[in-house]
PDB file of C-alpha atoms in Angstrom:
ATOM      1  CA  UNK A   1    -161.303  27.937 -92.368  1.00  0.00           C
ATOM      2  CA  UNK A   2    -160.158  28.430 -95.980  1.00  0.00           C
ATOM      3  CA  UNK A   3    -160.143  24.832 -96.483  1.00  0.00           C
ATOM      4  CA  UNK A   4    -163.721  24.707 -95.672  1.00  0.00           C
ATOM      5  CA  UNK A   5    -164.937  27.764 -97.622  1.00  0.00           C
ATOM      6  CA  UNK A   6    -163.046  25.914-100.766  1.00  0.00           C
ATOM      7  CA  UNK A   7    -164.776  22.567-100.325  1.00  0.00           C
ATOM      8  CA  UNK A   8    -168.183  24.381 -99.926  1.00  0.00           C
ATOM      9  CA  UNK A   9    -167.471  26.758-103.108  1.00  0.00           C
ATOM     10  CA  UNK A  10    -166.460  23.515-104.993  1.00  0.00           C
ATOM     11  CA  UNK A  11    -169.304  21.297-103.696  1.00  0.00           C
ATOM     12  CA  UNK A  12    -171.699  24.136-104.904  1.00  0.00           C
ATOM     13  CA  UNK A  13    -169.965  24.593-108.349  1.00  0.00           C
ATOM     14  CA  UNK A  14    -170.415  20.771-108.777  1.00  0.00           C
ATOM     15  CA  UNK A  15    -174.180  20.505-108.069  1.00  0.00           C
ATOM     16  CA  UNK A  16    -174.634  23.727-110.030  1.00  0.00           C
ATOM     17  CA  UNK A  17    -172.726  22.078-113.516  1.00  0.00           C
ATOM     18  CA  UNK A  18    -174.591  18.763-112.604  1.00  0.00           C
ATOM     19  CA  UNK A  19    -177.658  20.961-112.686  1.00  0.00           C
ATOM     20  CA  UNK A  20    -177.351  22.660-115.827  1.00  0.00           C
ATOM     21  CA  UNK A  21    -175.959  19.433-118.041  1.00  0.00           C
ATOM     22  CA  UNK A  22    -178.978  17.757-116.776  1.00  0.00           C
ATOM     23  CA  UNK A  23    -181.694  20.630-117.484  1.00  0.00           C
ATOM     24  CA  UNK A  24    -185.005  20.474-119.289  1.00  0.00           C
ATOM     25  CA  UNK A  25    -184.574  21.147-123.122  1.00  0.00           C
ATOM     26  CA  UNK A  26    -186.746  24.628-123.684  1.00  0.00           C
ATOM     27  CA  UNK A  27    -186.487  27.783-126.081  1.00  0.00           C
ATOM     28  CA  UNK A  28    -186.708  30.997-124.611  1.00  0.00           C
ATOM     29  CA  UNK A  29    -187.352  34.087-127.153  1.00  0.00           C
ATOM     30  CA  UNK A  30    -189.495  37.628-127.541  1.00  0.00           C
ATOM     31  CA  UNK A  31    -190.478  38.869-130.811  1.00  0.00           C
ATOM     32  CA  UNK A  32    -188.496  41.149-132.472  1.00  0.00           C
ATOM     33  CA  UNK A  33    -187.569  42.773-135.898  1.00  0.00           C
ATOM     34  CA  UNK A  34    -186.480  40.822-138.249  1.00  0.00           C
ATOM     35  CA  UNK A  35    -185.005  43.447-140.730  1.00  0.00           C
ATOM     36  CA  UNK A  36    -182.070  42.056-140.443  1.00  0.00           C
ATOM     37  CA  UNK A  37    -182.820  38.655-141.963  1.00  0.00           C
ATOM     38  CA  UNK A  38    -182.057  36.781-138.437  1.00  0.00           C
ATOM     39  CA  UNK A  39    -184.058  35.273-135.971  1.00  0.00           C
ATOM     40  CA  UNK A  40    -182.620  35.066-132.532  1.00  0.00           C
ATOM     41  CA  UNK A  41    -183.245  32.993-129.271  1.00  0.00           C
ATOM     42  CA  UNK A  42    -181.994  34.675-126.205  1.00  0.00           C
ATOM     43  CA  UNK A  43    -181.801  30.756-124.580  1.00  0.00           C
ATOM     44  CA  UNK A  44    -181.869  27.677-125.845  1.00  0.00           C
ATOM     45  CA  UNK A  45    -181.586  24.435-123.721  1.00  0.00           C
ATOM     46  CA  UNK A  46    -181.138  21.188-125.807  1.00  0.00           C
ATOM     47  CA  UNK A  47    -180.365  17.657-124.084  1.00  0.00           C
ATOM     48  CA  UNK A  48    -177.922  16.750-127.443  1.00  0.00           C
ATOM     49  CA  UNK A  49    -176.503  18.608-129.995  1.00  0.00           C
ATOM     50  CA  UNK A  50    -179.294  19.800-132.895  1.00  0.00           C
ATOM     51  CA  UNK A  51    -180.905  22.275-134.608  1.00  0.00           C
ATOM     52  CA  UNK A  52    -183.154  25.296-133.285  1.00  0.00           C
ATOM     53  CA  UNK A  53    -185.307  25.502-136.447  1.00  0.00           C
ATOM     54  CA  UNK A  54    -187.166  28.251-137.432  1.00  0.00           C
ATOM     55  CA  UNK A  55    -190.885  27.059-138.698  1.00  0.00           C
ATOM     56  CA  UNK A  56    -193.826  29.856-139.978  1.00  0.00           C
ATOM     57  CA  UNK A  57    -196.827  29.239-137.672  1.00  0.00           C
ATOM     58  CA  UNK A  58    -200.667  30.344-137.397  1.00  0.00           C
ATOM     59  CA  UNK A  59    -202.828  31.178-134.855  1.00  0.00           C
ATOM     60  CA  UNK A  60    -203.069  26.776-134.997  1.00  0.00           C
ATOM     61  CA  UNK A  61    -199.474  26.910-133.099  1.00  0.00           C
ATOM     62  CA  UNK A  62    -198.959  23.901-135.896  1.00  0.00           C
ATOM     63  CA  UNK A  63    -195.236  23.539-137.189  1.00  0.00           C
ATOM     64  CA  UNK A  64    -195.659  25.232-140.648  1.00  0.00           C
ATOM     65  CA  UNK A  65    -192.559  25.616-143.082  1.00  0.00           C
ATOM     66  CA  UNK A  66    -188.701  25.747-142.069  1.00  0.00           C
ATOM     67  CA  UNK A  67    -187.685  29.211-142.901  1.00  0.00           C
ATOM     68  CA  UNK A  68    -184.656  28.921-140.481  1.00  0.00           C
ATOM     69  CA  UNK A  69    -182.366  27.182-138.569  1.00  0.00           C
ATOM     70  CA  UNK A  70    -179.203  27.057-136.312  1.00  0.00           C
ATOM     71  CA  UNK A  71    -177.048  24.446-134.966  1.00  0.00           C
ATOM     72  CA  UNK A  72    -177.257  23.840-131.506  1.00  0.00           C
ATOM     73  CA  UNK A  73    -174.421  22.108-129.261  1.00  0.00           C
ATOM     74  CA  UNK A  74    -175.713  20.189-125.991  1.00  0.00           C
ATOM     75  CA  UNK A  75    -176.609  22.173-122.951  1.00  0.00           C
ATOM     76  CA  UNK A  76    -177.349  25.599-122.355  1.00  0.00           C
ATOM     77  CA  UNK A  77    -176.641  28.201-125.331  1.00  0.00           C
ATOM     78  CA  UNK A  78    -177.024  32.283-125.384  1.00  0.00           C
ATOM     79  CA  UNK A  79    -178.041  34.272-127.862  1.00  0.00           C
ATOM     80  CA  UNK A  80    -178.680  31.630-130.732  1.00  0.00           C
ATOM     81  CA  UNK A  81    -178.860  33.442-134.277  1.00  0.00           C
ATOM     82  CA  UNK A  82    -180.604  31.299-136.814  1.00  0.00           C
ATOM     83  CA  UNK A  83    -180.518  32.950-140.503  1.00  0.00           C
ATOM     84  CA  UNK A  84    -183.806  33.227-142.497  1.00  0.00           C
ATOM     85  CA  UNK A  85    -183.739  31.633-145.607  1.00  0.00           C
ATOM     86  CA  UNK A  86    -187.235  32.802-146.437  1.00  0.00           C
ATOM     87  CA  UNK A  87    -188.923  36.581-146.648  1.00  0.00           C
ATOM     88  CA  UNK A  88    -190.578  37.282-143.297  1.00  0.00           C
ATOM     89  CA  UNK A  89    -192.759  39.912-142.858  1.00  0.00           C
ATOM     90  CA  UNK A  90    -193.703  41.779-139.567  1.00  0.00           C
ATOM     91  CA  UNK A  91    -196.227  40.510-138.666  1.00  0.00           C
ATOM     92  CA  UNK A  92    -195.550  36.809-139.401  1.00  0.00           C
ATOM     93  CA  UNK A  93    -195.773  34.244-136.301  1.00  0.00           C
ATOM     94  CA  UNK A  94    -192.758  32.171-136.268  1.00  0.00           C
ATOM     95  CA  UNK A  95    -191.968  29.159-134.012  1.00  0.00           C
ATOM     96  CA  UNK A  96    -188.706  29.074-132.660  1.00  0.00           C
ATOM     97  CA  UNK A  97    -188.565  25.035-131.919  1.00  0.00           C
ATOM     98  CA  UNK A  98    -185.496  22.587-131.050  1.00  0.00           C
ATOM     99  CA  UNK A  99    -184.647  19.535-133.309  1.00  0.00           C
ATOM    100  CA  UNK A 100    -182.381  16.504-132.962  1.00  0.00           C
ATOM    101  CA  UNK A 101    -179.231  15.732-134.910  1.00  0.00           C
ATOM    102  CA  UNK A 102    -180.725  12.038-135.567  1.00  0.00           C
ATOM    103  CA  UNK A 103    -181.563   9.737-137.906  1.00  0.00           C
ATOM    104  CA  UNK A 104    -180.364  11.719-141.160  1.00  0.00           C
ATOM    105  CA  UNK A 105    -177.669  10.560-143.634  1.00  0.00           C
ATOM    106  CA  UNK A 106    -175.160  13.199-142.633  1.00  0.00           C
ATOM    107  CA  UNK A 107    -173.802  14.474-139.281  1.00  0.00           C
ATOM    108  CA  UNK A 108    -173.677  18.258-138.891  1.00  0.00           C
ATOM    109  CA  UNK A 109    -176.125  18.526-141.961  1.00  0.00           C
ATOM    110  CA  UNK A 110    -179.391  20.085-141.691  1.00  0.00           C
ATOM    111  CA  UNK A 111    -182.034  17.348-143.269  1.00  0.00           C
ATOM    112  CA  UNK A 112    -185.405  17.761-141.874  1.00  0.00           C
ATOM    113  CA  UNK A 113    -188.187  18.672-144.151  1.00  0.00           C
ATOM    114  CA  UNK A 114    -192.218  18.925-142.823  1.00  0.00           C
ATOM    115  CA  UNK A 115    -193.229  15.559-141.162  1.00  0.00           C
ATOM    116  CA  UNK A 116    -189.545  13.855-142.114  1.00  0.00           C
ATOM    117  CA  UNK A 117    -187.880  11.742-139.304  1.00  0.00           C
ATOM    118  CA  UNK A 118    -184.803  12.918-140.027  1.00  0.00           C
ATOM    119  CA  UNK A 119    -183.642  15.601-137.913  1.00  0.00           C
ATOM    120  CA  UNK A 120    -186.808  15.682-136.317  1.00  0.00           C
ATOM    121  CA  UNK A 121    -188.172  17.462-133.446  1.00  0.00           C
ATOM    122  CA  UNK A 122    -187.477  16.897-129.699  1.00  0.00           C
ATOM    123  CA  UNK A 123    -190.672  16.231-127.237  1.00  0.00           C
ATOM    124  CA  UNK A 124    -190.528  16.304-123.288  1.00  0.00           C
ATOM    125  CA  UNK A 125    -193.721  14.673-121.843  1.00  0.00           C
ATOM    126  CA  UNK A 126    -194.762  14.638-125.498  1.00  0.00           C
ATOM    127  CA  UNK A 127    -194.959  17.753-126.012  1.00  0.00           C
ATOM    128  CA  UNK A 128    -192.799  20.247-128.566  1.00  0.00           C
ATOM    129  CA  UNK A 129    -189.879  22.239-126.996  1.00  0.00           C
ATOM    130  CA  UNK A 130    -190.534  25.339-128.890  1.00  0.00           C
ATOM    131  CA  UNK A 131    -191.629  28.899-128.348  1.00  0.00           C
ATOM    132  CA  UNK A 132    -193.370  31.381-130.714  1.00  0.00           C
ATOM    133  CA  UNK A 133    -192.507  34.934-131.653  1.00  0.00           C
ATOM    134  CA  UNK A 134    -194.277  37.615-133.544  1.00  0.00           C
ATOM    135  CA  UNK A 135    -191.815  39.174-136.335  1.00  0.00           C
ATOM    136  CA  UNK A 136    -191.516  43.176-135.818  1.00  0.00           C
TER     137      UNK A 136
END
């Protein structure tokens, strides 16, 4: 009877790691202060290792300015801090949004700048993985 229980407790912890290295990239975040000069992510999902960047945003949703990022390893990731490197005010509508660690001249080095390749964003279906926030 134990030897069963075992296989069915191991069976299940298999499917559930297979799940969660194979789950959809996404950003999960609520607004909050930003006194602190951090912007935080309570989840992020990301199918490679990257960058949750931190762009300024509109009521457009378009990806404005980089005032922000963190690196990001592959797979699931709590409580993400990314540092601002810009004055945000309450107020402010950020986009909390994840980019690749591709195509730039230097692993582990953040190199995207507005519309560059390098370090770019990540799409699923063609469409942004990215949330937006509201700084307090």
């Amino acid at each position: 009877m134990r030897y069963i229980l075992t296989a069915s407790l191991l069976i299940t912890m298999t499917g559930a790691a297979f799940a969660g290295g194979h789950a959809t990239p996404m950003v999960e975040a609520m607004d909050q202060s930003v006194e602190n000069g951090v912007v935080s992510a309570e989840k992020v999902v990301a199918s490679a290792n990257g960058w949750l960047v931190v762009h300024r945003t509109d009521a457009d949703m378009t990806p404005g300015p980089v005032v922000g990022h963190a690196p990001l390893r592959k797979g699931e990731t709590m409580d993400v801090a990314a540092i601002l490197t810009e004055e945000v005010m309450a107020g402010d509508m950020l986009m909390l949004m994840v980019h690749a660690e591709d195509g730039g001249m230097s692993t582990g080095i953040f190199e995207y700048t507005l519309g560059a390749k390098e370090d770019g964003p990540i799409r699923v279906d063609g469409e942004l993985v990215m949330t937006v926030i509201t700084a307090q």
